[in-house]
Short mmCIF file of C-alpha atoms in Angstrom, two decimals:
data_model
loop_
_atom_site.label_atom_id
_atom_site.label_comp_id
_atom_site.label_asym_id
_atom_site.label_seq_id
_atom_site.Cartn_x
_atom_site.Cartn_y
_atom_site.Cartn_z
CA MET A 27 -26.59 -40.56 2.71
CA ARG A 28 -24.17 -38.53 1.12
CA PHE A 29 -21.36 -35.94 2.70
CA ILE A 30 -17.36 -34.37 1.87
CA HIS A 31 -15.10 -34.69 4.26
CA CYS A 32 -12.97 -31.76 3.49
CA ALA A 33 -10.14 -30.05 5.47
CA ASP A 34 -7.17 -27.76 5.01
CA LEU A 35 -8.32 -25.20 2.30
CA HIS A 36 -5.82 -22.21 3.22
CA LEU A 37 -8.05 -20.15 1.40
CA ASP A 38 -5.97 -17.19 0.09
CA SER A 39 -3.28 -18.47 1.08
CA LYS A 40 -0.36 -16.04 -0.65
CA MET A 41 1.15 -18.58 -2.51
CA THR A 42 4.86 -16.70 -3.06
CA SER A 43 6.98 -19.58 -2.86
CA ASN A 44 9.09 -20.96 -5.54
CA LEU A 45 6.09 -18.79 -8.01
CA SER A 46 6.75 -15.55 -9.79
CA ARG A 47 3.82 -12.80 -8.47
CA GLU A 48 1.51 -13.96 -12.04
CA GLN A 49 1.85 -17.21 -10.82
CA ALA A 50 1.62 -16.63 -7.54
CA LYS A 51 -1.67 -14.25 -7.81
CA GLU A 52 -2.63 -17.54 -10.30
CA ARG A 53 -1.99 -19.90 -7.60
CA LYS A 54 -4.31 -17.62 -5.03
CA MET A 55 -7.57 -18.09 -7.22
CA GLU A 56 -7.09 -21.91 -8.25
CA ILE A 57 -7.40 -22.92 -4.90
CA LEU A 58 -10.73 -20.56 -4.70
CA ARG A 59 -12.62 -22.15 -8.15
CA THR A 60 -10.67 -25.73 -6.29
CA TYR A 61 -13.42 -25.56 -3.81
CA SER A 62 -15.97 -24.01 -5.73
CA ARG A 63 -15.45 -27.22 -8.05
CA MET A 64 -15.94 -29.05 -4.91
CA ILE A 65 -19.29 -26.81 -3.71
CA ASP A 66 -20.90 -27.09 -7.50
CA TYR A 67 -20.61 -31.26 -7.40
CA ALA A 68 -22.38 -31.26 -4.55
CA LYS A 69 -25.06 -29.55 -5.52
CA GLU A 70 -24.90 -31.34 -9.50
CA ASN A 71 -25.24 -34.84 -6.71
CA LYS A 72 -27.38 -34.10 -3.82
CA ILE A 73 -24.93 -34.00 -1.45
CA ASP A 74 -26.66 -33.77 2.04
CA GLY A 75 -23.27 -31.75 3.82
CA ILE A 76 -19.75 -30.44 3.65
CA ILE A 77 -17.95 -31.51 6.48
CA ILE A 78 -14.57 -28.84 7.00
CA ALA A 79 -12.32 -30.34 9.56
CA GLY A 80 -10.39 -26.79 10.58
CA ASP A 81 -7.89 -24.09 8.86
CA LEU A 82 -10.47 -22.97 5.74
CA PHE A 83 -8.65 -19.96 5.74
CA ASP A 84 -4.77 -19.42 5.69
CA THR A 85 -5.21 -16.18 7.88
CA ARG A 86 -6.40 -13.92 9.84
CA ASN A 87 -6.73 -11.57 7.17
CA ILE A 88 -9.71 -13.02 4.45
CA SER A 89 -9.73 -10.82 1.07
CA ALA A 90 -13.77 -9.85 0.61
CA THR A 91 -13.00 -12.62 -3.32
CA ALA A 92 -12.60 -15.68 -0.81
CA ARG A 93 -15.20 -14.27 2.75
CA ASN A 94 -17.73 -13.10 -0.28
CA MET A 95 -16.75 -16.63 -2.60
CA VAL A 96 -17.45 -19.06 0.84
CA LYS A 97 -20.47 -17.11 2.26
CA ASP A 98 -22.03 -17.39 -1.41
CA SER A 99 -21.26 -20.68 -1.32
CA ILE A 100 -23.29 -21.21 2.24
CA MET A 101 -25.39 -19.18 2.12
CA SER A 102 -27.40 -20.28 -2.09
CA ASN A 103 -27.53 -23.74 -1.36
CA PRO A 104 -29.98 -23.89 1.53
CA GLN A 105 -30.37 -27.75 0.87
CA ILE A 106 -26.46 -28.84 2.23
CA GLU A 107 -25.62 -28.97 5.55
CA PHE A 108 -22.04 -27.20 5.83
CA TYR A 109 -20.23 -28.39 9.92
CA TYR A 110 -17.17 -25.63 9.53
CA LEU A 111 -14.09 -26.29 12.77
CA LYS A 112 -11.96 -23.29 13.17
CA GLY A 113 -8.64 -25.08 13.11
CA ASN A 114 -5.50 -23.56 13.79
CA HIS A 115 -5.28 -21.29 10.95
CA ASP A 116 -8.72 -19.87 11.38
CA SER A 117 -10.55 -17.35 13.73
CA ASP A 118 -14.01 -15.92 13.77
CA ASN A 119 -13.38 -13.09 11.12
CA PHE A 120 -14.99 -15.02 8.93
CA PHE A 121 -18.24 -14.65 11.38
CA SER A 122 -17.73 -11.29 12.52
CA LYS A 123 -18.06 -10.38 8.65
CA LEU A 124 -21.75 -12.50 9.02
CA ASP A 125 -25.68 -10.32 9.36
CA ASP A 126 -26.51 -13.25 10.55
CA ILE A 127 -24.72 -16.56 10.60
CA PRO A 128 -27.05 -19.13 7.88
CA GLU A 129 -29.77 -21.70 9.13
CA ASN A 130 -27.88 -24.08 6.94
CA LEU A 131 -23.69 -23.74 8.78
CA HIS A 132 -23.54 -25.92 11.72
CA LEU A 133 -19.57 -25.25 14.51
CA PHE A 134 -18.64 -25.84 16.80
CA ASN A 135 -16.64 -25.01 19.71
CA GLU A 136 -14.85 -25.87 22.70
CA GLU A 137 -17.01 -28.30 23.95
CA TRP A 138 -18.57 -31.28 22.09
CA LYS A 139 -21.98 -29.93 19.40
CA THR A 140 -23.64 -32.83 18.31
CA TYR A 141 -26.22 -32.12 15.04
CA ASP A 142 -28.33 -34.67 13.78
CA CYS A 143 -28.42 -34.98 9.98
CA GLY A 144 -31.45 -38.12 8.90
CA SER A 145 -29.09 -41.64 9.70
CA ILE A 146 -26.10 -39.33 11.03
CA SER A 147 -25.15 -38.44 13.61
CA LEU A 148 -22.35 -35.39 13.43
CA SER A 149 -19.94 -34.69 16.69
CA GLY A 150 -17.40 -32.26 17.19
CA ILE A 151 -14.99 -30.35 19.46
CA GLU A 152 -12.52 -27.68 18.93
CA ILE A 153 -9.57 -28.53 21.40
CA ASP A 154 -7.42 -26.12 22.93
CA SER A 155 -5.61 -26.41 26.81
CA THR A 156 -9.00 -25.93 28.90
CA ASN A 157 -10.03 -29.25 27.01
CA GLU A 158 -7.49 -31.74 25.61
CA SER A 159 -6.84 -33.88 28.73
CA THR A 160 -10.74 -33.97 29.45
CA LEU A 161 -13.06 -34.67 25.40
CA TYR A 162 -12.42 -38.08 26.07
CA ASN A 163 -14.79 -39.03 28.80
CA SER A 164 -17.22 -36.36 27.64
CA LEU A 165 -17.84 -38.06 24.34
CA VAL A 166 -20.99 -39.54 24.40
CA LEU A 167 -22.51 -40.90 21.23
CA ASP A 168 -26.12 -42.80 19.83
CA ASN A 169 -25.26 -45.47 18.81
CA ASP A 170 -28.52 -45.45 16.94
CA LYS A 171 -26.65 -43.68 15.07
CA TYR A 172 -24.05 -43.11 12.34
CA ASN A 173 -21.65 -41.74 13.82
CA ILE A 174 -19.66 -39.12 12.20
CA VAL A 175 -16.55 -37.28 14.58
CA ILE A 176 -15.34 -34.34 13.44
CA MET A 177 -11.19 -32.98 15.09
CA HIS A 178 -8.44 -30.82 14.63
CA GLY A 179 -4.65 -31.63 15.34
CA GLN A 180 -2.00 -33.75 14.65
CA ILE A 181 -2.18 -37.26 15.89
CA GLY A 182 -0.71 -37.64 19.51
CA GLN A 183 -2.52 -33.95 20.17
CA ILE A 184 -4.99 -36.46 19.07
CA ASN A 185 -5.39 -39.08 21.12
CA LEU A 186 -6.55 -42.67 19.27
CA ASN A 187 -7.15 -45.03 21.26
CA ALA A 188 -8.67 -42.57 23.64
CA MET A 189 -11.01 -42.96 21.15
CA LYS A 190 -12.03 -46.37 20.65
CA ASN A 191 -14.98 -48.47 21.00
CA LYS A 192 -17.18 -45.07 22.05
CA GLY A 193 -19.15 -45.72 18.78
CA ILE A 194 -17.64 -44.36 16.68
CA ASP A 195 -18.00 -45.70 12.43
CA TYR A 196 -16.06 -42.13 10.47
CA LEU A 197 -13.66 -39.34 12.19
CA ALA A 198 -13.25 -37.52 10.16
CA LEU A 199 -9.76 -35.14 11.04
CA GLY A 200 -8.27 -31.56 9.45
CA HIS A 201 -4.26 -30.75 9.83
CA VAL A 202 -2.25 -33.33 8.15
CA HIS A 203 -1.51 -31.54 4.22
CA SER A 204 -1.79 -35.33 2.84
CA PHE A 205 -4.44 -37.74 2.09
CA ARG A 206 -4.42 -40.63 5.35
CA GLN A 207 -6.92 -43.83 6.83
CA GLU A 208 -6.15 -46.53 8.71
CA LYS A 209 -9.19 -48.35 10.68
CA LEU A 210 -9.85 -46.54 14.39
CA ASP A 211 -11.82 -49.98 16.02
CA GLU A 212 -13.04 -52.83 15.22
CA GLN A 213 -16.08 -50.28 13.81
CA GLY A 214 -14.28 -47.62 12.54
CA ILE A 215 -12.02 -45.34 10.69
CA TRP A 216 -9.77 -42.17 11.45
CA CYS A 217 -9.12 -39.97 8.59
CA TYR A 218 -7.43 -36.90 6.85
CA SER A 219 -8.57 -35.66 3.65
CA GLY A 220 -6.00 -34.51 2.24
CA CYS A 221 -5.96 -30.34 1.35
CA LEU A 222 -8.39 -29.88 -2.03
CA GLU A 223 -4.52 -27.95 -3.35
CA GLY A 224 -1.25 -27.82 -3.11
CA ARG A 225 0.98 -25.63 -1.91
CA GLY A 226 4.50 -26.02 -2.48
CA PHE A 227 6.41 -29.40 -2.34
CA ASP A 228 5.77 -29.60 0.89
CA GLU A 229 2.93 -30.83 0.10
CA CYS A 230 3.27 -32.89 -2.69
CA GLY A 231 1.07 -35.93 -4.32
CA THR A 232 -2.60 -36.16 -5.03
CA LYS A 233 -4.78 -34.08 -3.19
CA GLY A 234 -8.78 -33.31 -3.38
CA TYR A 235 -11.60 -34.46 -1.04
CA VAL A 236 -13.31 -37.65 1.07
CA MET A 237 -16.80 -38.84 -0.21
CA LEU A 238 -18.83 -40.52 2.40
CA GLU A 239 -21.94 -42.68 1.79
CA THR A 240 -23.62 -44.68 3.25
CA VAL A 241 -24.06 -48.51 1.40
CA ALA A 242 -25.39 -51.84 3.82
CA GLN A 243 -25.39 -50.39 7.50
CA HIS A 244 -21.80 -48.86 6.68
CA LEU A 245 -19.91 -45.64 5.59
CA VAL A 246 -17.53 -46.04 2.64
CA PRO A 247 -14.98 -43.79 1.78
CA THR A 248 -13.78 -42.23 -1.01
CA PHE A 249 -11.42 -40.46 -1.85
CA VAL A 250 -11.92 -38.01 -5.11
CA LEU A 251 -9.42 -36.14 -6.32
CA VAL A 252 -9.76 -32.30 -7.64
CA ALA A 253 -6.24 -30.52 -7.76
CA LYS A 254 -6.09 -28.70 -10.38
CA ARG A 255 -2.57 -28.88 -10.37
CA THR A 256 -0.52 -31.49 -8.82
CA LEU A 257 3.73 -30.70 -7.14
CA ARG A 258 5.59 -33.51 -7.90
CA GLU A 259 9.32 -33.90 -6.55
CA VAL A 260 11.49 -36.67 -8.93
CA VAL A 261 14.41 -37.56 -7.57
CA ILE A 262 17.13 -38.40 -10.21
CA GLU A 263 20.18 -40.66 -9.19
CA VAL A 264 23.80 -39.62 -10.39
CA THR A 265 25.97 -41.59 -9.13
CA GLU A 266 28.54 -43.23 -12.41
CA THR A 267 26.87 -40.56 -14.21
CA TYR A 268 29.75 -39.19 -17.09
CA THR A 269 27.65 -36.03 -19.06
CA GLU A 270 25.21 -33.69 -18.60
CA GLN A 271 23.60 -36.11 -21.49
CA GLU A 272 23.14 -38.78 -20.12
CA ILE A 273 21.58 -36.60 -16.81
CA MET A 274 18.90 -35.17 -18.84
CA ALA A 275 17.98 -38.36 -20.49
CA GLN A 276 17.59 -39.27 -17.54
CA ILE A 277 15.56 -36.46 -15.98
CA GLN A 278 12.85 -36.59 -19.27
CA GLY A 279 12.90 -40.57 -19.21
CA GLN A 280 11.41 -39.46 -15.51
CA LEU A 281 9.61 -36.74 -17.23
CA THR A 282 7.05 -38.21 -20.36
CA GLU A 283 4.09 -39.18 -17.85
CA ILE A 284 3.61 -36.35 -16.07
CA PRO A 285 0.91 -33.34 -17.52
CA SER A 286 2.41 -30.27 -18.65
CA GLN A 287 0.31 -27.48 -16.02
CA ASP A 288 1.64 -29.82 -12.72
CA LEU A 289 4.45 -28.55 -10.69
CA ILE A 290 7.53 -30.47 -10.08
CA LYS A 291 11.29 -29.62 -8.40
CA ILE A 292 14.02 -32.67 -10.09
CA VAL A 293 16.19 -33.11 -6.94
CA LEU A 294 19.87 -35.25 -8.41
CA LYS A 295 21.19 -37.00 -5.80
CA GLY A 296 25.12 -39.26 -5.79
CA GLN A 297 28.10 -38.25 -6.40
CA VAL A 298 28.65 -37.88 -10.68
CA SER A 299 32.31 -37.33 -11.96
CA PRO A 300 34.71 -35.43 -11.63
CA GLU A 301 34.34 -34.80 -15.31
CA CYS A 302 30.48 -33.71 -16.10
CA ASP A 303 30.46 -30.27 -15.28
CA LEU A 304 26.53 -29.84 -15.09
CA ASP A 305 25.12 -26.27 -16.17
CA LEU A 306 21.83 -26.69 -14.08
CA LEU A 307 20.12 -23.06 -15.87
CA TRP A 308 20.65 -24.18 -18.26
CA MET A 309 19.24 -28.10 -18.59
CA LYS A 310 17.08 -26.25 -16.00
CA ARG A 311 15.88 -23.58 -19.77
CA LYS A 312 15.75 -26.15 -21.55
CA LEU A 313 13.14 -28.25 -19.35
CA GLU A 314 10.46 -25.45 -17.79
CA SER A 315 9.26 -23.89 -20.98
CA ASP A 316 6.49 -27.86 -21.12
CA TYR A 317 5.81 -27.45 -17.66
CA TYR A 318 4.06 -24.13 -15.56
CA PHE A 319 6.54 -24.20 -13.25
CA LEU A 320 10.53 -26.54 -12.66
CA LYS A 321 13.39 -26.28 -10.85
CA ILE A 322 16.63 -28.23 -10.43
#
């Protein structure tokens, strides 16, 4: 069996940080299209289920475009089971616009809820102040199944030590926007899938989702890069640099392997010679036409 684990999609983000009005509008649509590409992949490759571990949307006020795209992705793919656990950015606004909850959309609440899908058992809980101290003792899993547990929160808010030795094969987490995967105990691992698209320079690096597949009595995770654009921070050491031309040469040398569709933040670090009169605006204008977005 095969599943996709994604989280922190933040569909309908305004994307106004750093970008022009036109670019922000374009990036907002690109996040929706990236979500759509993930669904297309799932459909074409016969994925059994998609786990959304929180923050599907960015705000309570969901646009009709985003709401209808998500609704259609679920209803037009009844062969795929969707497991949606709300995060701290999500609300019930999405569900209030649905006439009926589709049969292939499985939801969670403040108590542990478990769904079986073939040899896979998926259990999830939405953490709040009423359950965060008791939820670990109330988790009971079927040791005859592959157990996926779904939660949304920071490590610390989620007590990893309390999740050990409970029969978890894969702990699917949301809230952290970068991919991170580590061993939970001798049996299982915990994983943040990260977000599908970076939205600002605090979300640099490769973005995507995790593919989970049952192989030889194990759940094997593989990170899948899906983002249309990557945000990158390039740090240039300029100490003891004497001319603007030297700095430009260093910058251009660092940028040679970066695709033109990416967004770049260049940080000049160090103490330059007093004779080095930097014109950052000129440097930016010389470089920015080669990339979707660039700042120094």
